[in-house]
Amino acid sequence: MDFQRICLWVALLLFFSNYGGVEAGDIVHGDDLAPKKPGCENDFVLVKVQTWVDGIEDVEFVGVGARFGTTIVSKEKKANQTRLTLSDPRDCCSPPKKKFPGDVIVVDRGNCKFTTKANFAEAAGASAVLIINNQKELYKMVCEPDETDLDIQIPAVMLPQNAGATLQKLFSNGSSVSVQLYSPRRPVVDIAEVFLWLMAVGTILCASYWSAWSAREAAIEQDKLLKDGTEELPSIKNTGGSSVVDINTTSAILFIVVASCFLILIYKLMSFWFIELLVVIFCIGGVEGLQTCLVAILSRWFKQAGESFIKVPILGAISYLTLAVAPFCITFAVVWAVYRDYPFAWIGQDILGIALIITVLQIVRIPNLKVGTVLLGCAFFYDIFWVFISKKLFKESVMIVVARGDRSGEDGIPMLLKIPRLFDPWGGYSIIGFGDILLPGLLVAFSLRYDWLANKSLRAGYFLWAMLAYGLGLLITYVALNLMDGHGQPALLYIVPFTLGTFLALGRKRGDLKLLWTRGEPERVCPHVRLESTQESL
């Protein structure tokens, strides 16, 4: 197994084992099903808590507003700067020992009801209450079914545990602390989601045409050999020196099993050093992908350099063009790894990621619709299990924890395409996992290869409809994400039924389903000769 094949195996495992959802946006937890009633019917909103220390603007926290109490203003200019005070007793489960006229008070979560704290704070004259959670995550504050004392006229906001620790440190220094509370509205559609959608669709489009072009070149080459009367046909290799690898049904199922084990490994070992290891692996795969793409493009202009090879120990035969491009690719990946925490580092991550995805889609292929159905079907249930069902086994969603990097102190694993939300006052990134592009991309690339080999027009073929189905499935994923209050969504839950369902239904309607399911390519001029894309399989 050569170096490129090793990179390919590692890349595929990471594709499967990373988070399948478009966005890991699940930042608040609690009882979403708690019924609304008079005095307890607010929508849950994120709240910005800007602090000032001795009159100087300081750190900003993000909390979540309660279902009870008054609503919080949405515009910063309408929010008042108010003095912040610690409650006494700290949990505010009994009446405070002194009054807080007009102050915002900080209380610990404690063991009493949230509404009890708010009522005591309001009775002491507080203008708002900040409740510090006993965990690093937030919690949606709801009302008990039997509660009646809900005429609360001050806002209540929950802050995470680390915010409470920071505020406590400020107070211990004897500083004067004031806060400003406001809840800016998030845009219905952020332009980042549009660009991310275009990026995903464009990646599959480019990879599909490259894969189909390679298959057509191989078919033309074989036709020439047949016309020349060649009796023994060599294995057809892909342009650029990379052999094509067909996935079979066994390897498709095995990949899901291995990927599940790998995901659990990442979940259990999630830490700062483990994220660093994943960054190194991602850089190796990114270098390989970027190098393959650049060599394929530049070889059109520097054909002789692309066809002249030199033998390198361990790596084998490498073209002079590859040697010329490799230093640039390595430097690019190293610079990204060093500066990946900077605001514009997402550009480098996306370039490396897209190049790797395109390379894998060009090298790895599904030979027929049967393998595609098994692969996507298994991935469909894999995604659902590790996003939703894993909560019951591990008390939290394994995929979401891995994607966010909750235990690592960083922003999660790098195997994601992401774009910053430019017009969102809350900032952050819109993200999509590599697997949500790669897996359906294998099916879409297969459809274009079939269309070209069968000489089908765009409308009469399958590629156009497969692309439209993928784009629509991804669009529905974004809609579901917004409707689900920002909770992370497994994209394959929506994409697989659209792409696979469209392909199966269209194939059956046109009478091609049996051929697509078994053979995966049209009949050749000589029936006894079948185009073999490779002698190898995963």
XYZ file of C-alpha atoms in Angstrom:
538
model
C 0.000 0.000 0.000
C 1.603 3.300 -1.132
C 1.658 6.598 0.747
C -1.285 8.019 -1.190
C -3.453 4.995 -0.341
C -2.603 5.370 3.368
C -3.661 9.026 3.243
C -6.841 7.975 1.487
C -7.804 5.451 4.166
C -7.163 7.957 6.952
C -9.118 10.650 5.119
C -12.116 8.381 4.603
C -12.180 7.419 8.270
C -12.132 11.085 9.240
C -14.880 11.874 6.731
C -17.142 9.259 8.284
C -16.260 9.990 11.878
C -16.712 13.750 11.854
C -19.945 15.451 12.656
C -22.552 14.897 9.967
C -24.647 17.949 10.703
C -24.547 21.277 9.002
C -24.071 23.116 12.235
C -23.303 22.229 15.824
C -25.448 25.014 17.198
C -26.875 23.295 20.261
C -25.845 25.745 23.001
C -28.870 25.615 25.281
C -30.471 22.627 26.926
C -33.670 22.053 28.851
C -37.307 21.154 28.533
C -38.432 22.481 25.168
C -41.785 20.773 25.607
C -42.736 22.627 28.801
C -46.172 24.156 28.146
C -46.561 27.919 27.889
C -49.053 29.673 30.147
C -49.818 33.252 31.169
C -46.739 34.817 32.732
C -44.515 32.050 31.362
C -44.717 32.252 27.581
C -41.568 34.015 26.399
C -39.589 32.610 23.503
C -36.083 31.484 24.418
C -33.594 34.079 23.190
C -29.862 34.513 23.493
C -28.864 37.557 25.522
C -25.663 39.576 25.328
C -24.339 40.669 28.724
C -21.733 43.380 28.195
C -19.730 44.311 31.302
C -17.894 47.461 32.354
C -15.258 47.449 35.087
C -14.632 50.808 36.754
C -16.215 52.462 33.729
C -14.064 50.634 31.174
C -15.694 48.197 28.741
C -14.674 44.636 29.550
C -15.702 41.069 28.724
C -19.016 40.142 27.076
C -21.010 37.042 28.067
C -23.786 35.225 26.265
C -26.782 33.954 28.248
C -30.286 32.714 27.537
C -33.476 34.483 28.575
C -36.091 32.708 30.702
C -39.589 31.784 29.605
C -40.933 34.008 32.411
C -40.347 37.686 33.212
C -40.300 40.713 30.931
C -38.680 40.624 27.509
C -35.237 42.089 26.882
C -34.674 44.922 24.416
C -33.215 43.903 21.059
C -31.202 47.047 20.248
C -28.016 47.937 22.078
C -28.742 51.672 22.026
C -31.953 51.093 23.998
C -30.251 49.008 26.709
C -29.343 50.797 29.953
C -25.989 50.405 31.655
C -26.832 49.203 35.180
C -24.803 48.435 38.291
C -24.173 44.740 39.008
C -24.407 43.376 42.579
C -23.953 39.978 44.216
C -27.006 38.550 45.956
C -26.976 37.744 49.655
C -27.777 34.861 50.101
C -26.001 33.845 46.929
C -28.706 31.455 45.678
C -31.521 33.945 46.411
C -33.737 31.086 47.599
C -34.829 33.267 50.500
C -35.447 37.036 50.729
C -32.186 39.031 50.313
C -30.808 40.680 53.449
C -30.773 44.103 51.783
C -32.446 46.000 48.961
C -30.972 46.409 45.460
C -32.820 49.432 44.047
C -32.462 49.327 40.277
C -29.446 46.961 40.325
C -28.929 43.818 38.316
C -28.143 41.037 40.794
C -26.083 37.883 40.322
C -27.378 34.685 41.964
C -26.229 31.062 41.972
C -28.461 28.351 40.577
C -29.048 26.666 43.951
C -31.895 24.233 44.640
C -35.042 26.354 44.516
C -37.230 27.256 41.531
C -36.045 29.858 39.049
C -39.266 31.789 39.488
C -38.677 31.880 43.262
C -35.323 33.577 42.727
C -36.855 36.081 40.306
C -39.704 36.926 42.704
C -37.321 37.515 45.615
C -35.024 39.614 43.414
C -37.925 41.731 42.192
C -39.174 42.227 45.775
C -35.693 43.509 46.717
C -35.875 46.151 43.971
C -33.609 44.506 41.394
C -34.098 45.483 37.734
C -32.922 42.100 36.415
C -31.473 38.846 37.693
C -28.505 36.897 36.274
C -28.586 33.247 37.334
C -25.231 31.420 37.142
C -25.559 27.808 36.026
C -23.612 25.047 37.772
C -22.413 23.711 34.391
C -20.503 25.208 31.482
C -23.538 24.855 29.225
C -26.734 26.869 29.407
C -30.157 25.716 30.520
C -33.590 26.831 29.380
C -35.431 28.173 32.415
C -39.083 27.087 32.358
C -41.947 27.078 34.844
C -43.260 24.138 36.854
C -46.700 22.872 35.782
C -48.263 23.785 39.167
C -46.721 27.275 39.521
C -49.092 30.226 39.864
C -46.986 33.165 41.114
C -45.785 34.163 37.659
C -46.414 37.906 37.536
C -42.690 38.662 37.278
C -41.846 42.125 35.960
C -38.048 41.855 35.616
C -36.021 39.870 33.053
C -34.147 36.726 34.087
C -31.057 35.496 32.237
C -28.965 32.381 32.757
C -25.187 32.546 32.304
C -22.735 29.606 32.074
C -20.516 28.545 34.944
C -17.359 30.164 33.570
C -19.118 33.545 33.390
C -19.910 33.308 37.105
C -16.267 32.551 37.901
C -15.131 35.605 35.926
C -17.654 37.895 37.629
C -16.662 36.570 41.053
C -13.034 37.436 40.297
C -14.031 40.977 39.301
C -15.946 41.501 42.531
C -13.104 40.068 44.653
C -10.837 42.830 43.319
C -13.204 45.430 44.710
C -14.043 46.762 41.249
C -17.255 48.546 40.367
C -19.048 46.408 37.778
C -21.968 47.386 35.560
C -23.752 45.524 32.769
C -25.897 46.084 29.722
C -28.448 43.471 28.634
C -29.825 43.221 25.108
C -30.879 40.481 22.701
C -30.169 41.341 19.046
C -32.216 39.419 16.516
C -30.503 36.937 14.263
C -31.182 37.331 10.501
C -33.562 34.786 8.976
C -30.995 33.884 6.318
C -27.323 34.677 6.678
C -25.265 35.056 3.521
C -22.740 32.598 4.994
C -25.284 29.790 4.587
C -25.755 30.728 0.930
C -22.003 30.633 0.257
C -21.625 27.367 2.160
C -24.399 25.833 0.058
C -22.681 27.026 -3.129
C -19.355 25.697 -1.855
C -20.765 22.216 -1.183
C -22.633 22.019 -4.495
C -19.662 23.429 -6.423
C -17.264 20.905 -4.882
C -19.436 17.972 -5.966
C -19.896 19.529 -9.415
C -16.139 19.878 -10.004
C -15.343 16.428 -8.628
C -18.088 14.798 -10.724
C -16.835 16.305 -13.996
C -13.267 15.304 -13.198
C -14.352 11.746 -12.394
C -16.534 11.490 -15.524
C -13.824 12.963 -17.728
C -11.328 10.393 -16.408
C -13.795 7.560 -17.049
C -14.454 8.784 -20.586
C -10.728 9.088 -21.309
C -10.269 5.518 -20.080
C -13.135 4.337 -22.314
C -11.642 6.097 -25.354
C -8.257 4.564 -24.634
C -9.783 1.116 -24.408
C -11.673 1.601 -27.674
C -8.369 2.425 -29.359
C -6.822 -0.757 -27.984
C -9.770 -2.788 -29.290
C -9.505 -1.229 -32.757
C -5.785 -2.011 -32.845
C -6.616 -5.640 -32.139
C -4.905 -5.786 -28.758
C -5.755 -9.099 -27.178
C -4.689 -8.408 -23.613
C -6.000 -5.223 -22.003
C -3.985 -3.493 -19.287
C -5.558 -2.095 -16.143
C -6.940 1.344 -16.858
C -5.362 3.998 -14.689
C -6.671 7.408 -13.921
C -4.887 10.433 -15.313
C -2.442 11.929 -12.935
C -1.024 8.588 -11.874
C -3.660 7.725 -9.234
C -5.405 4.389 -9.583
C -9.174 4.331 -9.292
C -10.607 2.386 -6.355
C -14.066 0.808 -6.451
C -15.971 0.382 -3.187
C -17.904 -2.874 -2.747
C -20.844 -3.635 -0.454
C -18.682 -5.319 2.175
C -16.274 -2.390 2.434
C -19.216 0.046 2.553
C -20.648 -1.678 5.630
C -17.205 -2.150 7.160
C -16.451 1.545 6.796
C -19.512 2.468 8.854
C -18.547 0.029 11.610
C -14.924 1.214 11.700
C -16.022 4.844 11.540
C -18.295 4.318 14.571
C -15.376 2.883 16.515
C -13.183 5.775 15.408
C -15.839 8.288 16.472
C -16.033 6.753 19.944
C -12.241 6.878 20.136
C -12.263 10.598 19.327
C -15.081 11.162 21.841
C -13.241 9.355 24.648
C -9.811 10.812 23.914
C -11.011 14.324 23.100
C -8.418 16.707 24.492
C -6.088 19.478 23.394
C -3.330 17.083 22.305
C -5.766 14.850 20.419
C -7.117 17.820 18.451
C -3.514 18.679 17.600
C -3.039 15.141 16.294
C -6.174 15.461 14.118
C -4.842 18.764 12.780
C -1.628 17.007 11.703
C -3.595 14.217 10.012
C -5.825 16.771 8.290
C -2.771 18.661 7.033
C -1.273 15.469 5.578
C -4.521 14.698 3.764
C -4.909 18.337 2.709
C -1.394 18.426 1.256
C -2.098 15.250 -0.718
C -5.409 16.621 -2.014
C -4.080 20.071 -2.904
C -1.057 18.564 -4.601
C -3.169 16.161 -6.672
C -5.497 18.949 -7.823
C -2.682 21.342 -8.706
C -0.723 18.685 -10.584
C -3.822 17.725 -12.583
C -4.371 21.373 -13.569
C -0.730 22.308 -14.260
C -0.044 19.158 -16.260
C -2.165 20.676 -19.052
C 0.506 23.339 -19.531
C 3.578 21.406 -18.348
C 2.836 18.007 -19.844
C 6.449 16.866 -20.105
C 7.149 17.656 -16.424
C 3.977 15.807 -15.477
C 4.993 12.682 -17.423
C 8.642 12.572 -16.314
C 9.184 10.594 -13.107
C 11.865 10.116 -10.495
C 11.992 7.317 -7.946
C 11.896 8.496 -4.332
C 12.500 6.094 -1.396
C 9.285 5.021 0.400
C 7.104 7.250 -1.805
C 7.936 5.469 -5.057
C 7.835 7.081 -8.514
C 6.927 10.783 -8.414
C 6.689 13.209 -11.314
C 8.910 16.265 -11.508
C 5.789 18.427 -11.488
C 4.710 16.863 -8.209
C 8.109 17.603 -6.690
C 7.818 21.217 -7.822
C 4.307 21.651 -6.361
C 4.856 19.742 -3.098
C 6.847 22.485 -1.229
C 4.096 25.018 -1.874
C 1.382 22.610 -0.637
C 3.337 21.685 2.489
C 4.050 25.341 3.269
C 0.385 26.246 2.781
C -0.763 23.522 5.196
C 1.877 24.393 7.822
C 1.015 28.100 7.723
C -2.679 27.268 8.158
C -1.936 24.944 11.109
C 0.163 27.598 12.857
C -2.348 30.410 12.345
C -5.590 28.409 12.407
C -6.967 30.411 15.354
C -6.804 33.673 13.421
C -10.016 35.204 11.965
C -9.214 34.393 8.303
C -7.843 30.890 8.893
C -11.149 29.406 7.697
C -10.108 30.234 4.120
C -7.072 27.952 4.316
C -9.079 25.210 6.008
C -11.721 25.329 3.266
C -9.114 25.252 0.480
C -7.396 22.199 1.965
C -10.732 20.529 2.672
C -12.205 21.104 -0.789
C -9.033 19.877 -2.492
C -9.071 16.720 -0.377
C -12.759 16.042 -1.051
C -12.344 16.515 -4.811
C -9.324 14.189 -4.831
C -11.125 11.464 -2.906
C -14.209 11.731 -5.139
C -11.984 11.401 -8.185
C -10.112 8.360 -6.846
C -12.842 6.498 -4.927
C -15.891 5.368 -6.902
C -19.040 3.347 -6.441
C -19.301 0.827 -9.318
C -23.103 0.534 -9.304
C -26.268 1.735 -7.624
C -26.384 -1.264 -5.304
C -23.151 -0.254 -3.575
C -24.305 3.381 -3.492
C -27.560 2.375 -1.817
C -25.803 0.280 0.814
C -23.237 3.001 1.531
C -25.696 5.891 1.773
C -28.272 3.786 3.616
C -25.752 2.822 6.293
C -24.492 6.409 6.527
C -28.101 7.615 6.914
C -28.641 5.492 10.027
C -25.096 6.186 11.241
C -25.771 9.930 11.199
C -29.108 9.641 12.997
C -27.724 7.293 15.649
C -24.685 9.352 16.621
C -26.527 12.689 16.599
C -29.806 11.717 18.288
C -29.844 8.186 19.736
C -26.362 8.422 21.264
C -27.790 10.917 23.772
C -29.551 8.059 25.548
C -26.364 5.990 25.821
C -23.790 8.708 26.544
C -26.035 11.403 28.115
C -25.034 13.743 25.272
C -24.850 13.721 21.477
C -21.485 12.188 20.623
C -21.230 13.826 17.194
C -22.101 17.283 18.481
C -19.602 17.021 21.342
C -16.870 15.941 18.905
C -17.736 18.657 16.383
C -17.717 21.424 18.995
C -14.597 20.128 20.719
C -16.238 20.563 24.132
C -13.481 18.705 25.961
C -10.531 20.007 24.018
C -10.505 23.717 24.753
C -10.555 24.380 20.992
C -13.230 24.853 18.326
C -13.541 21.185 17.435
C -12.119 18.938 14.745
C -10.826 20.546 11.531
C -12.631 18.168 9.127
C -15.289 20.773 8.361
C -15.952 23.453 5.769
C -16.919 26.671 7.471
C -17.730 30.294 6.721
C -18.157 33.075 9.325
C -21.645 34.515 9.736
C -20.871 37.978 8.436
C -24.183 39.679 9.221
C -25.094 37.771 12.364
C -24.705 39.877 15.536
C -23.913 36.661 17.398
C -21.016 35.792 15.101
C -19.850 32.192 14.868
C -19.593 29.960 11.809
C -21.894 28.048 9.517
C -20.306 24.626 9.048
C -20.791 21.413 7.110
C -19.040 18.098 7.682
C -16.895 16.564 4.958
C -19.048 13.436 4.989
C -22.132 15.425 3.965
C -20.360 16.321 0.722
C -18.318 13.189 0.083
C -20.976 10.491 0.540
C -23.714 11.939 -1.691
C -20.934 13.170 -3.986
C -19.990 9.558 -4.732
C -23.521 8.938 -6.018
C -23.652 12.174 -8.029
C -20.264 11.453 -9.641
C -21.483 7.949 -10.526
C -24.523 9.453 -12.262
C -22.409 11.713 -14.491
C -20.007 8.908 -15.408
C -22.974 6.768 -16.449
C -24.527 9.616 -18.467
C -21.321 10.295 -20.393
C -20.593 6.635 -21.119
C -24.233 6.149 -22.222
C -24.138 9.368 -24.312
C -27.223 10.715 -22.518
C -28.219 14.350 -22.765
C -28.447 16.477 -19.632
C -32.237 16.184 -19.308
C -32.382 12.530 -20.333
C -29.579 11.555 -17.945
C -29.358 11.270 -14.172
C -26.684 13.810 -13.229
C -28.854 16.933 -13.470
C -31.550 15.435 -11.263
C -29.023 14.054 -8.787
C -27.428 17.503 -8.439
C -30.804 19.175 -8.000
C -31.775 16.563 -5.392
C -28.554 17.156 -3.440
C -28.945 20.921 -3.549
C -32.569 20.692 -2.417
C -31.723 18.211 0.353
C -28.992 20.498 1.684
C -31.357 23.467 1.486
C -33.983 21.584 3.507
C -31.275 20.860 6.080
C -30.701 24.591 6.567
C -34.432 25.188 6.904
C -34.659 22.436 9.520
C -31.680 23.913 11.354
C -33.397 27.276 11.665
C -36.709 25.712 12.667
C -35.019 23.560 15.330
C -33.788 26.555 17.336
C -30.192 26.132 16.179
C -29.890 22.519 17.374
C -27.333 20.550 15.363
C -28.897 18.581 12.528
C -27.584 15.466 10.733
C -27.541 16.646 7.130
C -27.650 13.125 5.702
C -31.066 12.708 7.315
C -32.394 15.011 4.589
C -29.825 14.625 1.788
C -29.878 10.812 1.459
C -33.660 10.462 0.881
C -33.553 13.228 -1.739
C -30.522 12.010 -3.718
C -30.943 8.251 -3.402
C -34.731 8.396 -3.654
C -34.579 10.507 -6.825
C -32.038 8.179 -8.436
C -33.997 4.999 -7.634
C -37.348 6.437 -8.707
C -35.982 7.865 -11.951
C -34.104 4.660 -12.801
C -37.231 2.576 -12.289
C -39.367 4.929 -14.366
C -36.914 4.852 -17.279
C -36.325 1.101 -17.107
C -32.601 1.464 -16.307
C -32.780 0.376 -12.667
C -31.564 -3.194 -13.228
C -28.577 -2.053 -15.278
C -27.725 0.714 -12.787
C -28.136 -1.649 -9.846
C -25.928 -4.459 -11.124
C -23.612 -3.385 -13.929
C -23.422 0.352 -13.289
C -22.426 1.231 -16.839
C -24.050 0.953 -20.298
C -23.480 -1.958 -22.618
C -20.327 -1.634 -24.708
C -20.119 -2.070 -28.480
C -18.464 -5.429 -27.876
C -20.715 -7.186 -25.308
C -18.015 -9.604 -24.186
C -15.705 -6.748 -23.111
C -16.463 -4.757 -20.001
C -14.643 -1.605 -19.005
C -12.715 -2.270 -15.803
C -11.764 0.911 -13.968
C -9.407 -0.886 -11.623
C -8.244 -4.254 -10.482
C -8.411 -3.177 -6.863
C -11.227 -2.632 -4.385
C -11.317 -1.363 -0.879
